[in-house]
Coordinates of C-alpha atoms in Angstrom, one line a residue:
M188 CA -85.2 -130.3 91.8
T189 CA -88.8 -131.0 90.1
L190 CA -89.8 -130.5 86.3
D191 CA -91.7 -127.1 87.0
D192 CA -88.1 -125.5 88.6
L193 CA -86.4 -126.3 85.5
R194 CA -89.1 -125.2 83.3
V195 CA -89.5 -121.6 85.1
F196 CA -85.3 -121.7 84.8
V197 CA -85.3 -121.7 81.0
A198 CA -88.1 -119.5 81.1
V199 CA -85.5 -117.1 83.2
C200 CA -82.8 -117.8 81.2
E201 CA -85.1 -116.7 77.4
A202 CA -86.3 -113.5 79.1
G203 CA -84.0 -112.4 81.2
S204 CA -85.7 -111.3 83.6
L205 CA -88.1 -113.0 86.7
S206 CA -90.8 -110.4 86.7
A207 CA -91.3 -111.1 83.2
V208 CA -91.5 -114.9 83.9
A209 CA -94.0 -114.2 87.1
R210 CA -96.1 -111.9 84.6
D211 CA -96.3 -114.8 81.7
L212 CA -96.9 -117.5 84.9
A213 CA -99.2 -115.1 86.9
C214 CA -97.2 -115.9 90.2
T215 CA -95.1 -113.6 91.9
Q216 CA -91.7 -112.1 91.1
S217 CA -90.6 -114.7 94.7
A218 CA -92.3 -117.8 93.6
V219 CA -90.4 -117.6 90.4
S220 CA -87.0 -116.7 92.1
Q221 CA -87.8 -119.4 94.7
H222 CA -87.6 -122.1 91.7
V223 CA -84.5 -120.4 90.8
K224 CA -82.9 -121.1 94.7
R225 CA -84.2 -124.9 94.3
L226 CA -81.9 -125.6 91.5
E227 CA -78.9 -123.4 92.8
R228 CA -79.0 -125.5 96.1
E229 CA -79.3 -129.1 94.0
T230 CA -76.9 -128.4 91.9
G231 CA -74.2 -126.2 94.4
T232 CA -73.4 -123.3 92.2
A233 CA -74.7 -120.3 92.0
L234 CA -76.7 -120.5 87.9
V235 CA -78.2 -116.7 86.9
E236 CA -76.1 -113.2 87.6
R237 CA -78.5 -110.1 88.9
H238 CA -77.8 -106.9 86.8
A239 CA -80.1 -103.4 87.2
R240 CA -81.5 -105.2 83.8
G241 CA -82.5 -108.2 84.5
V242 CA -80.9 -111.6 85.3
V243 CA -78.0 -113.8 82.5
P244 CA -77.1 -117.6 83.2
T245 CA -73.7 -117.7 84.6
R246 CA -71.4 -120.5 83.4
A247 CA -73.0 -123.0 85.1
G248 CA -76.8 -121.8 84.7
Q249 CA -75.6 -121.7 80.7
V250 CA -74.6 -125.2 80.7
L251 CA -78.2 -126.4 83.0
Y252 CA -80.1 -124.1 80.4
E253 CA -79.0 -125.9 76.9
A254 CA -79.6 -129.5 78.6
A255 CA -82.9 -129.2 80.4
Q256 CA -83.9 -126.8 77.6
G257 CA -83.2 -129.7 75.0
G258 CA -84.4 -131.8 77.2
I259 CA -87.7 -130.3 78.0
T260 CA -88.4 -130.1 74.3
S261 CA -88.1 -133.4 73.7
L262 CA -90.5 -134.6 76.2
D263 CA -92.4 -132.3 75.4
A264 CA -92.9 -133.8 72.1
A265 CA -93.0 -137.0 73.6
L266 CA -96.2 -136.3 75.7
R267 CA -97.8 -134.8 72.8
H268 CA -97.2 -138.0 70.2
L269 CA -98.2 -139.9 73.8
G270 CA -101.6 -138.1 73.7
E271 CA -102.2 -138.3 69.9
L272 CA -101.7 -142.3 70.6
R273 CA -104.0 -142.0 73.4
D274 CA -107.0 -140.0 71.8
G275 CA -106.6 -142.3 68.2
R276 CA -104.8 -139.0 66.8
S277 CA -102.4 -139.4 63.4
G278 CA -100.6 -136.9 64.7
A279 CA -100.2 -132.8 63.3
V280 CA -97.1 -130.4 62.3
R281 CA -98.1 -127.0 63.7
I282 CA -96.8 -124.2 61.9
T283 CA -97.0 -120.5 62.7
T284 CA -96.2 -117.6 60.5
G285 CA -97.4 -114.4 58.9
G286 CA -100.7 -114.3 57.8
V287 CA -99.7 -113.9 54.0
T288 CA -97.1 -116.1 54.0
V289 CA -98.3 -119.6 53.5
R290 CA -99.6 -118.8 49.9
H291 CA -96.3 -117.0 48.9
F292 CA -94.0 -119.8 50.3
M293 CA -95.6 -122.4 51.1
A294 CA -98.6 -123.6 48.4
G295 CA -96.7 -125.6 46.7
T296 CA -95.5 -127.8 49.4
I297 CA -99.0 -127.9 51.3
P298 CA -100.7 -130.1 48.3
L299 CA -97.4 -132.2 48.3
F300 CA -96.7 -133.1 52.1
R301 CA -101.1 -134.3 51.9
S302 CA -100.3 -136.7 49.4
R303 CA -98.0 -138.2 51.6
H304 CA -99.6 -138.4 54.6
P305 CA -103.2 -138.2 54.2
E306 CA -103.5 -138.9 57.6
M307 CA -101.5 -136.1 59.4
T308 CA -103.1 -132.7 60.2
L309 CA -101.5 -129.0 59.3
E310 CA -102.6 -126.6 61.9
F311 CA -101.6 -123.2 60.6
R312 CA -101.6 -120.6 63.8
S313 CA -101.1 -116.9 62.1
A314 CA -99.1 -114.6 63.6
H315 CA -98.5 -110.7 63.0
S316 CA -94.8 -110.5 63.9
T317 CA -91.8 -112.9 64.4
R318 CA -91.8 -112.0 67.5
R319 CA -94.6 -113.0 67.9
C320 CA -94.1 -116.5 66.2
I321 CA -90.8 -116.7 68.3
E322 CA -93.2 -116.8 71.5
L323 CA -95.5 -119.3 69.9
L324 CA -92.4 -121.4 69.6
H325 CA -91.4 -121.0 73.3
N326 CA -94.9 -121.9 74.6
G327 CA -95.2 -125.1 72.9
W328 CA -98.3 -123.9 70.9
A329 CA -96.2 -124.4 67.2
D330 CA -93.4 -127.1 66.2
L331 CA -92.1 -125.0 63.5
A332 CA -92.3 -121.0 62.5
W333 CA -91.5 -119.0 58.9
I334 CA -89.9 -115.9 60.3
T335 CA -88.2 -112.9 58.6
F336 CA -84.8 -112.8 60.5
D337 CA -83.1 -110.7 62.3
E338 CA -80.3 -111.6 64.5
P339 CA -80.0 -114.5 66.9
L340 CA -83.0 -115.8 69.0
P341 CA -81.9 -117.4 72.5
G342 CA -83.3 -121.2 72.3
I343 CA -84.2 -121.1 69.1
E344 CA -82.1 -122.5 65.9
Q345 CA -82.9 -120.8 63.0
R346 CA -81.9 -122.5 59.6
P347 CA -82.4 -119.2 56.3
V348 CA -83.9 -120.3 53.3
L349 CA -84.1 -117.5 51.2
D350 CA -82.3 -114.1 50.6
L351 CA -85.0 -111.8 48.8
P352 CA -84.3 -108.6 47.0
W353 CA -86.5 -105.5 47.7
V354 CA -88.7 -104.2 44.9
L355 CA -90.8 -101.6 44.0
V356 CA -93.9 -102.4 43.2
V357 CA -95.3 -99.6 40.9
H358 CA -98.6 -99.0 38.3
A359 CA -98.0 -99.3 34.6
D360 CA -98.2 -96.2 34.5
D361 CA -96.8 -94.5 36.9
P362 CA -93.4 -92.6 35.5
L363 CA -91.1 -95.0 37.9
A364 CA -92.4 -98.1 36.0
E365 CA -90.2 -97.4 33.3
R366 CA -86.7 -97.2 35.1
A367 CA -84.4 -100.0 35.1
S368 CA -83.4 -99.4 38.9
I369 CA -84.7 -97.3 41.8
D370 CA -82.2 -95.1 43.9
P371 CA -82.3 -93.7 47.1
A372 CA -83.0 -90.2 46.0
A373 CA -86.5 -92.1 43.7
L374 CA -87.3 -93.6 47.5
A375 CA -87.9 -90.4 49.7
G376 CA -90.3 -89.2 46.7
I377 CA -92.7 -92.0 46.9
R378 CA -95.8 -92.5 48.1
Y379 CA -95.0 -94.8 50.8
I380 CA -97.8 -97.7 51.8
A381 CA -95.8 -98.5 55.2
H382 CA -95.7 -102.4 56.5
P383 CA -97.7 -103.0 59.9
D384 CA -96.0 -101.2 62.6
N385 CA -94.8 -104.2 64.5
S386 CA -93.8 -106.4 61.4
A387 CA -89.9 -107.4 61.4
S388 CA -89.7 -106.3 57.7
R389 CA -90.9 -102.4 58.5
R390 CA -87.9 -102.4 60.8
R391 CA -85.6 -103.7 58.5
L392 CA -86.7 -101.2 55.7
E393 CA -87.0 -98.5 57.7
E394 CA -83.2 -99.3 59.2
D395 CA -82.1 -99.6 55.2
F396 CA -84.1 -95.8 54.8
V397 CA -81.9 -94.4 58.2
R398 CA -78.7 -96.0 56.3
L399 CA -79.1 -95.1 52.7
G400 CA -79.6 -91.3 54.6
V401 CA -83.3 -91.6 52.8
R402 CA -86.6 -89.9 54.8
P403 CA -89.6 -91.2 53.2
P404 CA -92.6 -89.3 53.0
A405 CA -95.3 -90.5 56.2
P406 CA -97.0 -93.1 54.5
V407 CA -99.9 -93.0 52.9
C408 CA -101.5 -96.2 54.7
T409 CA -100.2 -99.0 56.2
A410 CA -101.0 -102.7 54.8
D411 CA -99.9 -106.4 54.6
W412 CA -97.7 -107.6 51.7
D413 CA -100.6 -108.7 49.9
T414 CA -102.9 -105.5 50.6
A415 CA -99.9 -103.2 49.7
V416 CA -99.7 -105.0 46.5
L417 CA -103.4 -104.8 45.8
L418 CA -103.2 -101.0 47.5
A419 CA -100.7 -100.5 44.4
E420 CA -103.0 -102.1 41.3
L421 CA -105.1 -99.1 42.4
D422 CA -102.7 -96.9 42.2
V423 CA -102.8 -95.5 45.8
G424 CA -99.1 -95.1 46.5
H425 CA -96.0 -97.3 46.0
A426 CA -95.1 -100.4 47.7
V427 CA -91.4 -101.2 48.7
L428 CA -91.7 -105.0 49.1
P429 CA -89.3 -108.3 48.9
A430 CA -89.6 -110.1 45.6
L431 CA -91.8 -112.9 46.8
P432 CA -92.1 -116.1 44.6
L433 CA -95.8 -114.8 44.1
L434 CA -95.8 -111.4 44.3
L435 CA -98.1 -110.3 41.6
P436 CA -101.3 -111.8 41.8
H437 CA -101.8 -112.6 37.5
S438 CA -100.4 -112.3 34.0
G439 CA -102.2 -109.4 33.2
T440 CA -102.0 -107.5 36.6
P441 CA -101.1 -103.7 35.5
L442 CA -98.2 -103.5 37.8
R443 CA -94.4 -103.7 37.6
T444 CA -91.3 -104.6 39.9
V445 CA -88.2 -102.6 39.7
P446 CA -85.3 -103.4 41.7
I447 CA -84.3 -101.3 44.8
P448 CA -80.2 -102.7 44.2
D449 CA -79.2 -100.5 47.3
L450 CA -81.3 -102.1 50.2
T451 CA -80.4 -105.1 52.0
P452 CA -82.1 -108.4 51.2
L453 CA -84.0 -110.0 53.4
T454 CA -83.6 -113.0 54.7
V455 CA -86.4 -115.3 55.3
G456 CA -86.2 -119.0 56.8
W457 CA -87.1 -121.8 59.0
A458 CA -86.9 -121.6 63.5
A459 CA -88.0 -124.1 65.8
R460 CA -86.9 -124.9 69.5
R461 CA -84.6 -127.7 68.8
W462 CA -84.7 -129.0 65.3
Q463 CA -84.0 -132.1 66.1
T464 CA -86.7 -132.9 68.6
L465 CA -89.0 -132.1 65.3
S466 CA -91.2 -135.0 64.6
P467 CA -90.5 -137.1 61.0
P468 CA -93.5 -135.4 59.6
A469 CA -92.3 -131.8 60.8
A470 CA -88.9 -132.2 59.4
E471 CA -90.2 -133.4 56.4
F472 CA -92.2 -130.5 56.2
A473 CA -90.0 -127.9 56.4
S474 CA -87.5 -129.6 54.4
L475 CA -89.9 -129.9 51.1
V476 CA -91.0 -126.2 51.6
T477 CA -87.0 -125.6 51.4
R478 CA -86.3 -127.9 48.3
Q479 CA -89.3 -126.2 46.2
L480 CA -88.0 -122.3 47.4
T481 CA -84.8 -123.5 46.1
G482 CA -85.0 -125.4 43.3

């Protein structure tokens, strides 16, 4: 068996599809299948089961997948470190997250980390959805991802950090600003500033609307979290947002936040392919962010 065989097998287990892996690798489905068959010949046992919806690892395949995934992740980290030593670089911590979340969750940690490790580089890759963040982790383009938690992710270790309750961000002159809280009936009448279509936060929010029997009006516009705050300040509409650490832009803002207790809090935190194989600086950065946010 070869390292390429193991890489392809890991990809097949995580994608659940030979054709999807073939598309990602720009090769034929037959070529992907040959990698798996070679491993099955070497191990003397079936490693995947084919179903109408794709493939899943057998019990033996799951054993090999877990061992191969950890080994490949460690090897990739070592090869990256060797490349840094060869090129005279001190190293980097690579983080992927949404475009606005660095300011809300990491702004206080970045200067502290840089003062401790002036030789290290912090590289941020912006991604517009949790799904894209996970793709960057799987492809080895990021060490850490800050994501919205939704469900278990194959091949990914998740560490929740905060549960964020939902609030309605409204202009101070809006009648809703005087309320102590927002109930489901009031949600049905808001001028809804929606989150981007592919975002986990929008999906979770609108699932909660359905659970509560709420059908909000059609969105007046779509915006990321920070832009939604600005639009609410301009009285364009109402923003339903998680209670972010830096939600309101300044103390003199004409905005008010009103709790929405019936909505399920949004869980956010870290994801990595394998926590124990993170470089010490990457693990330290994640720990510093967690400590600053949780006090």
